[in-house]
Short mmCIF file of C-alpha atoms in Angstrom, two decimals:
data_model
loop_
_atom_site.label_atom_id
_atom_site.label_comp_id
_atom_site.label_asym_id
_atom_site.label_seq_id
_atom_site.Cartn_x
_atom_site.Cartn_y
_atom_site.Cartn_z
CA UNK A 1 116.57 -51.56 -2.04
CA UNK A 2 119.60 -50.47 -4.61
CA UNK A 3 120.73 -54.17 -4.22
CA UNK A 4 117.55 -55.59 -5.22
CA UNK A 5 116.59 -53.63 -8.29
CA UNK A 6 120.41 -53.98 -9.03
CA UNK A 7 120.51 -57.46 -8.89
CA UNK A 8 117.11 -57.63 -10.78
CA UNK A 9 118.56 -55.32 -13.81
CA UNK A 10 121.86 -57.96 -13.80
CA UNK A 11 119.34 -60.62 -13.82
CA UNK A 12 116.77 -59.37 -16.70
CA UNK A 13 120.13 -58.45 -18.95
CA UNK A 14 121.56 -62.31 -18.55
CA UNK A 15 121.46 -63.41 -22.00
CA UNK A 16 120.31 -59.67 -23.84
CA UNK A 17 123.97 -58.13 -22.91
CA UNK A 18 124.91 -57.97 -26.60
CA UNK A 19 121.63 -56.59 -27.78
CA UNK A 20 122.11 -54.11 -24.56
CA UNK A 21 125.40 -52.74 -25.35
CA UNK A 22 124.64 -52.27 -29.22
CA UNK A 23 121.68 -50.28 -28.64
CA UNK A 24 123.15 -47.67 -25.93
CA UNK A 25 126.56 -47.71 -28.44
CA UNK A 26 124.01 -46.83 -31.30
CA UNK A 27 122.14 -44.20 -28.88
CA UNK A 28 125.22 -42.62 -27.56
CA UNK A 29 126.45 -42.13 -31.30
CA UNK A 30 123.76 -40.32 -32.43
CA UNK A 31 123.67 -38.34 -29.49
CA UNK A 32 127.06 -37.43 -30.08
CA UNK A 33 126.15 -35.63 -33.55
CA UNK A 34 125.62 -32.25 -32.52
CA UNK A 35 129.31 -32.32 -30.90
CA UNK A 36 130.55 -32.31 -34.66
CA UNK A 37 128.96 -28.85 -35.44
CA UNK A 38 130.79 -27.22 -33.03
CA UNK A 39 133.64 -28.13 -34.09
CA UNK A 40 133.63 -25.93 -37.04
CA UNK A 41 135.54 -22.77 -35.88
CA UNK A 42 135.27 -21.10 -39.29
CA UNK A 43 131.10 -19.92 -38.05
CA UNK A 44 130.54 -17.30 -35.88
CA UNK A 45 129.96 -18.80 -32.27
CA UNK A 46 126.46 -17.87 -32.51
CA UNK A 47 124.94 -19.75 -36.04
CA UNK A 48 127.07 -22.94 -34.00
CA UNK A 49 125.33 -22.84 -31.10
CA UNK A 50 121.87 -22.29 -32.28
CA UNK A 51 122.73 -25.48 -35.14
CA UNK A 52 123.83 -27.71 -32.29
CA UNK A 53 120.32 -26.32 -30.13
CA UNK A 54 118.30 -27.10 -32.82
CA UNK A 55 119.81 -30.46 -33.43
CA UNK A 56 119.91 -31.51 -29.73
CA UNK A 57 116.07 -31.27 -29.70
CA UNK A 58 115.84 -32.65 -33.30
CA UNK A 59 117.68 -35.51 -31.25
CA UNK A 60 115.74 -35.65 -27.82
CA UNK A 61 113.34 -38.67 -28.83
CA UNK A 62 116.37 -40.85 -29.47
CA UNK A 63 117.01 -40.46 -25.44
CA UNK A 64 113.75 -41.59 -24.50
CA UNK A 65 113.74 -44.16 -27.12
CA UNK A 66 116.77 -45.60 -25.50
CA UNK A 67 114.76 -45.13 -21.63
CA UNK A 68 111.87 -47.30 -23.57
CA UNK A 69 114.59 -49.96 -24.49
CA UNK A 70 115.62 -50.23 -21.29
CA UNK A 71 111.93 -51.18 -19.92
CA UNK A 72 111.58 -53.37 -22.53
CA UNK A 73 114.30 -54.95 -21.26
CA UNK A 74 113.86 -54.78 -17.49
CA UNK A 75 110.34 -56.04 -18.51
CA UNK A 76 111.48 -59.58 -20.47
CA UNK A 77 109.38 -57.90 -23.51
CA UNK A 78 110.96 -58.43 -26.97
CA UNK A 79 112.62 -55.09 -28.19
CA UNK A 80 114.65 -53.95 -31.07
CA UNK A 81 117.19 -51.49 -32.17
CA UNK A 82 115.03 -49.48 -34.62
CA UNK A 83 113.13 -48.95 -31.22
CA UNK A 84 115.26 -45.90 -30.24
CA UNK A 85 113.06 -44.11 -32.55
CA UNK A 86 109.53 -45.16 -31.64
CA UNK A 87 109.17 -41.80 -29.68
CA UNK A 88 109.84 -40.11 -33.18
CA UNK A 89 105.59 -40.91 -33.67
CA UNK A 90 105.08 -38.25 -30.59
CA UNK A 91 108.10 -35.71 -31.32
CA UNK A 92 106.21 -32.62 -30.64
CA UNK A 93 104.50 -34.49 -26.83
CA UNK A 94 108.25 -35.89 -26.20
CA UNK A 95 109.91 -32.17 -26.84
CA UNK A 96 106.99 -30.22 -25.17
CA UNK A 97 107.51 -32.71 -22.01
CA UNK A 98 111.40 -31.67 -22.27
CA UNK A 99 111.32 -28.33 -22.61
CA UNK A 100 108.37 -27.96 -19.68
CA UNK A 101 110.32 -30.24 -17.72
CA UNK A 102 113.64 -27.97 -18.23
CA UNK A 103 111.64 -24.81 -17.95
CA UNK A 104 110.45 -25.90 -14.35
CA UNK A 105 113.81 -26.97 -12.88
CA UNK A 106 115.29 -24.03 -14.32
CA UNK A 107 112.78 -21.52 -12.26
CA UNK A 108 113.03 -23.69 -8.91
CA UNK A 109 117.16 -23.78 -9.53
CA UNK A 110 116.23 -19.96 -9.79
CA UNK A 111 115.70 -19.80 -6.24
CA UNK A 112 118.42 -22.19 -4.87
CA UNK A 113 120.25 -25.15 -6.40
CA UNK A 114 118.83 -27.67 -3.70
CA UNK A 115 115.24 -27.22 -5.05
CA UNK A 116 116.19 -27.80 -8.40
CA UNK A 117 118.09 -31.09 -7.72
CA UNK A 118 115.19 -32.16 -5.96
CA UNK A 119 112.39 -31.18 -8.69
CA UNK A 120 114.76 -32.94 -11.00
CA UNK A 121 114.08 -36.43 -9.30
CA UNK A 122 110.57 -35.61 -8.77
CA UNK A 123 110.50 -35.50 -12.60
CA UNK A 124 112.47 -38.64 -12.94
CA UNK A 125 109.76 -40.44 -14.39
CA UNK A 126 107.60 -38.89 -16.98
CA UNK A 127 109.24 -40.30 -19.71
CA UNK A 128 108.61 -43.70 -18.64
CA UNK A 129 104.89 -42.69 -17.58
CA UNK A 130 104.81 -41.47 -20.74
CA UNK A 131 105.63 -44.54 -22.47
CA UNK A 132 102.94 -46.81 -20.92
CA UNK A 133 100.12 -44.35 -21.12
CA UNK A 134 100.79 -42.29 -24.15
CA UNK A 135 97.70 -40.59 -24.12
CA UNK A 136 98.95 -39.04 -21.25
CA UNK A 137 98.93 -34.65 -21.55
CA UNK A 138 102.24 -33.35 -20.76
CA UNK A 139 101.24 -31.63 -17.34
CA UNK A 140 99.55 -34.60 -16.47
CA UNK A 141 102.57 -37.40 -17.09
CA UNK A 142 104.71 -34.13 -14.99
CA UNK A 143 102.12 -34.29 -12.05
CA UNK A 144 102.04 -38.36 -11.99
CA UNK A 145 105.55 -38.18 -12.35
CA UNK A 146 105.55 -35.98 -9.21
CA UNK A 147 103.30 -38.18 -7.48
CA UNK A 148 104.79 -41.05 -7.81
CA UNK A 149 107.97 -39.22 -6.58
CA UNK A 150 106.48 -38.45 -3.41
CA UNK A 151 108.34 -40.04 -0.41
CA UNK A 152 110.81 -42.29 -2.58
CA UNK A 153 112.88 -38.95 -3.76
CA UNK A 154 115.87 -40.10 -1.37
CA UNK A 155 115.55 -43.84 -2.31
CA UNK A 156 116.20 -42.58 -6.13
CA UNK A 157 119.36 -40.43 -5.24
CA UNK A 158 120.54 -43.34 -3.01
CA UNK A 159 120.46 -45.39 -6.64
CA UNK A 160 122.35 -43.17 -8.13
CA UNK A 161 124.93 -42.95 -5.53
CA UNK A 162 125.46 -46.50 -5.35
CA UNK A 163 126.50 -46.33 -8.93
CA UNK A 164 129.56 -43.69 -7.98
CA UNK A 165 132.23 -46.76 -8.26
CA UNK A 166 130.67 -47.68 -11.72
CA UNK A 167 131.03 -44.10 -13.04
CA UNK A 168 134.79 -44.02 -11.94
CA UNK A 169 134.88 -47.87 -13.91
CA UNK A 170 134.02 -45.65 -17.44
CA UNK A 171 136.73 -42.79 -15.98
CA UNK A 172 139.08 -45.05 -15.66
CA UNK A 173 138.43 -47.31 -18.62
CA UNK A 174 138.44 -43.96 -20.63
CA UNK A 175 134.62 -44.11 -21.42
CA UNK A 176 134.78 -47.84 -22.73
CA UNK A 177 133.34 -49.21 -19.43
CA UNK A 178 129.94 -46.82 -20.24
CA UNK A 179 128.93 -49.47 -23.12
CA UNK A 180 128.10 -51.75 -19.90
CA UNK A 181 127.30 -49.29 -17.59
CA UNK A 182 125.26 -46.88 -19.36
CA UNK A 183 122.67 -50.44 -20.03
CA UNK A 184 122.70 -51.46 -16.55
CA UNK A 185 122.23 -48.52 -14.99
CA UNK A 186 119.18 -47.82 -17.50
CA UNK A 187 117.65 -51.07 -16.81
CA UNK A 188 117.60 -50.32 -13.24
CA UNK A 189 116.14 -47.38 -13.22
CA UNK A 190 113.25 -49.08 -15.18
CA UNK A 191 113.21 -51.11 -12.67
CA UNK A 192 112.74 -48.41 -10.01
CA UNK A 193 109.82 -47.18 -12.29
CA UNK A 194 108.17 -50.65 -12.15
CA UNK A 195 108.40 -50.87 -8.09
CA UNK A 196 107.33 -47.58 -7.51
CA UNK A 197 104.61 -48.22 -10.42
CA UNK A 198 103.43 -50.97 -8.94
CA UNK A 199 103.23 -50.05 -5.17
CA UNK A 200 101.36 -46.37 -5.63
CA UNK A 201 98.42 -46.32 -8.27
CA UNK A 202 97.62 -43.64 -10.05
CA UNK A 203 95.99 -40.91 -8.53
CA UNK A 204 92.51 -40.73 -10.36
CA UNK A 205 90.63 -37.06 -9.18
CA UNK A 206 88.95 -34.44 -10.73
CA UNK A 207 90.95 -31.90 -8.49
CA UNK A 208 93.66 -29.98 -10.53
CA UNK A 209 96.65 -30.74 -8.75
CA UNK A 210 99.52 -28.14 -9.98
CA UNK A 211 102.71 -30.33 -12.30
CA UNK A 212 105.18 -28.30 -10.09
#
């Protein structure tokens, strides 16, 4: 399965490689900012790290901007640079989602460090849930997240293990390699989204099933 939605992501990049690569370069600068605040050693440690907190959620919409991008592109739709900021129009539904999303892990990684690994793939894809119903309630894009999840957990941390040579590509290349990395491994997990997506429906009932 890591093959196919591999060779799919190589396949939907062919000719959108220079668009790909300028868009995660732009994304991973701007992520970078709040790594300049800290290093001002003339502020007390603790006005630092509560700057570079506030920043890093200032800056959390740019991340899922990027995840959009990468649909777009796994999708053949037309997408644009200026897009890493499209989640900007639902800041406070893309920081709530974050911070419940951290919240949980952090109270499951409470009780051991497996559970948390594994909550952390069954919220693998809220932000791309998100994206194509944006309507969506935060719970509820956790819960369809979750549901989606269910019995394709493994198959998503088997995709990210097949990508253990690429990540020791970027070590060796000193972080260069990442500008083609970072795109196609995005673009593959969009792909993974659109499988899954498209074999499991939503679950439509009037049951409350609990996010965590």
């Amino acid at each position: 399965m890591s093959s196919q939605l591999k060779k799919a992501a190589k396949e939907s990049l062919s000719g959108r490689w220079g668009f790909a690569v300028l868009a995660f370069l732009l994304f991973s600068i701007i992520q970078g900012v709040p790594n300049l605040f800290g290093s001002d050693i003339d502020e007390p440690s603790s006005s630092i790290d509560l700057v570079v907190s506030l920043v890093s959620i200032l800056l959390i919409p740019v991340g899922v901007g990027w995840t959009w991008i990468a649909m777009s592109i796994a999708r053949g739709e037309e997408t644009k640079v200026t897009d890493l900021f499209e989640p900007y129009g639902m800041f406070l539904k893309v920081v709530g989602l974050a911070i419940v999303q951290f919240i949980f892990i952090a109270l499951w990684t409470l009780l051991l460090i497996i559970p948390g690994i594994i909550k952390s793939f069954s919220y693998l894809l809220t932000y791309y849930i998100l994206r194509d119903e944006p309507s969506i309630g935060i719970l509820e894009a956790i819960t369809r997240s979750r549901q989606l999840m269910d019995g394709h957990k493994m198959e998503a941390f088997l995709l990210f293990l097949s990508f253990i040579g690429w990540a020791l590509l970027v070590i060796v290349t000193l972080g260069l390699a990442v500008l083609w990395v970072g795109p196609y491994f995005s673009v593959t997990l969009a792909k993974f989204y659109d499988r899954i997506r498209g074999e499991q429906a939503p679950e439509q009932t009037s049951d409350f099933v609990a996010p965590y």
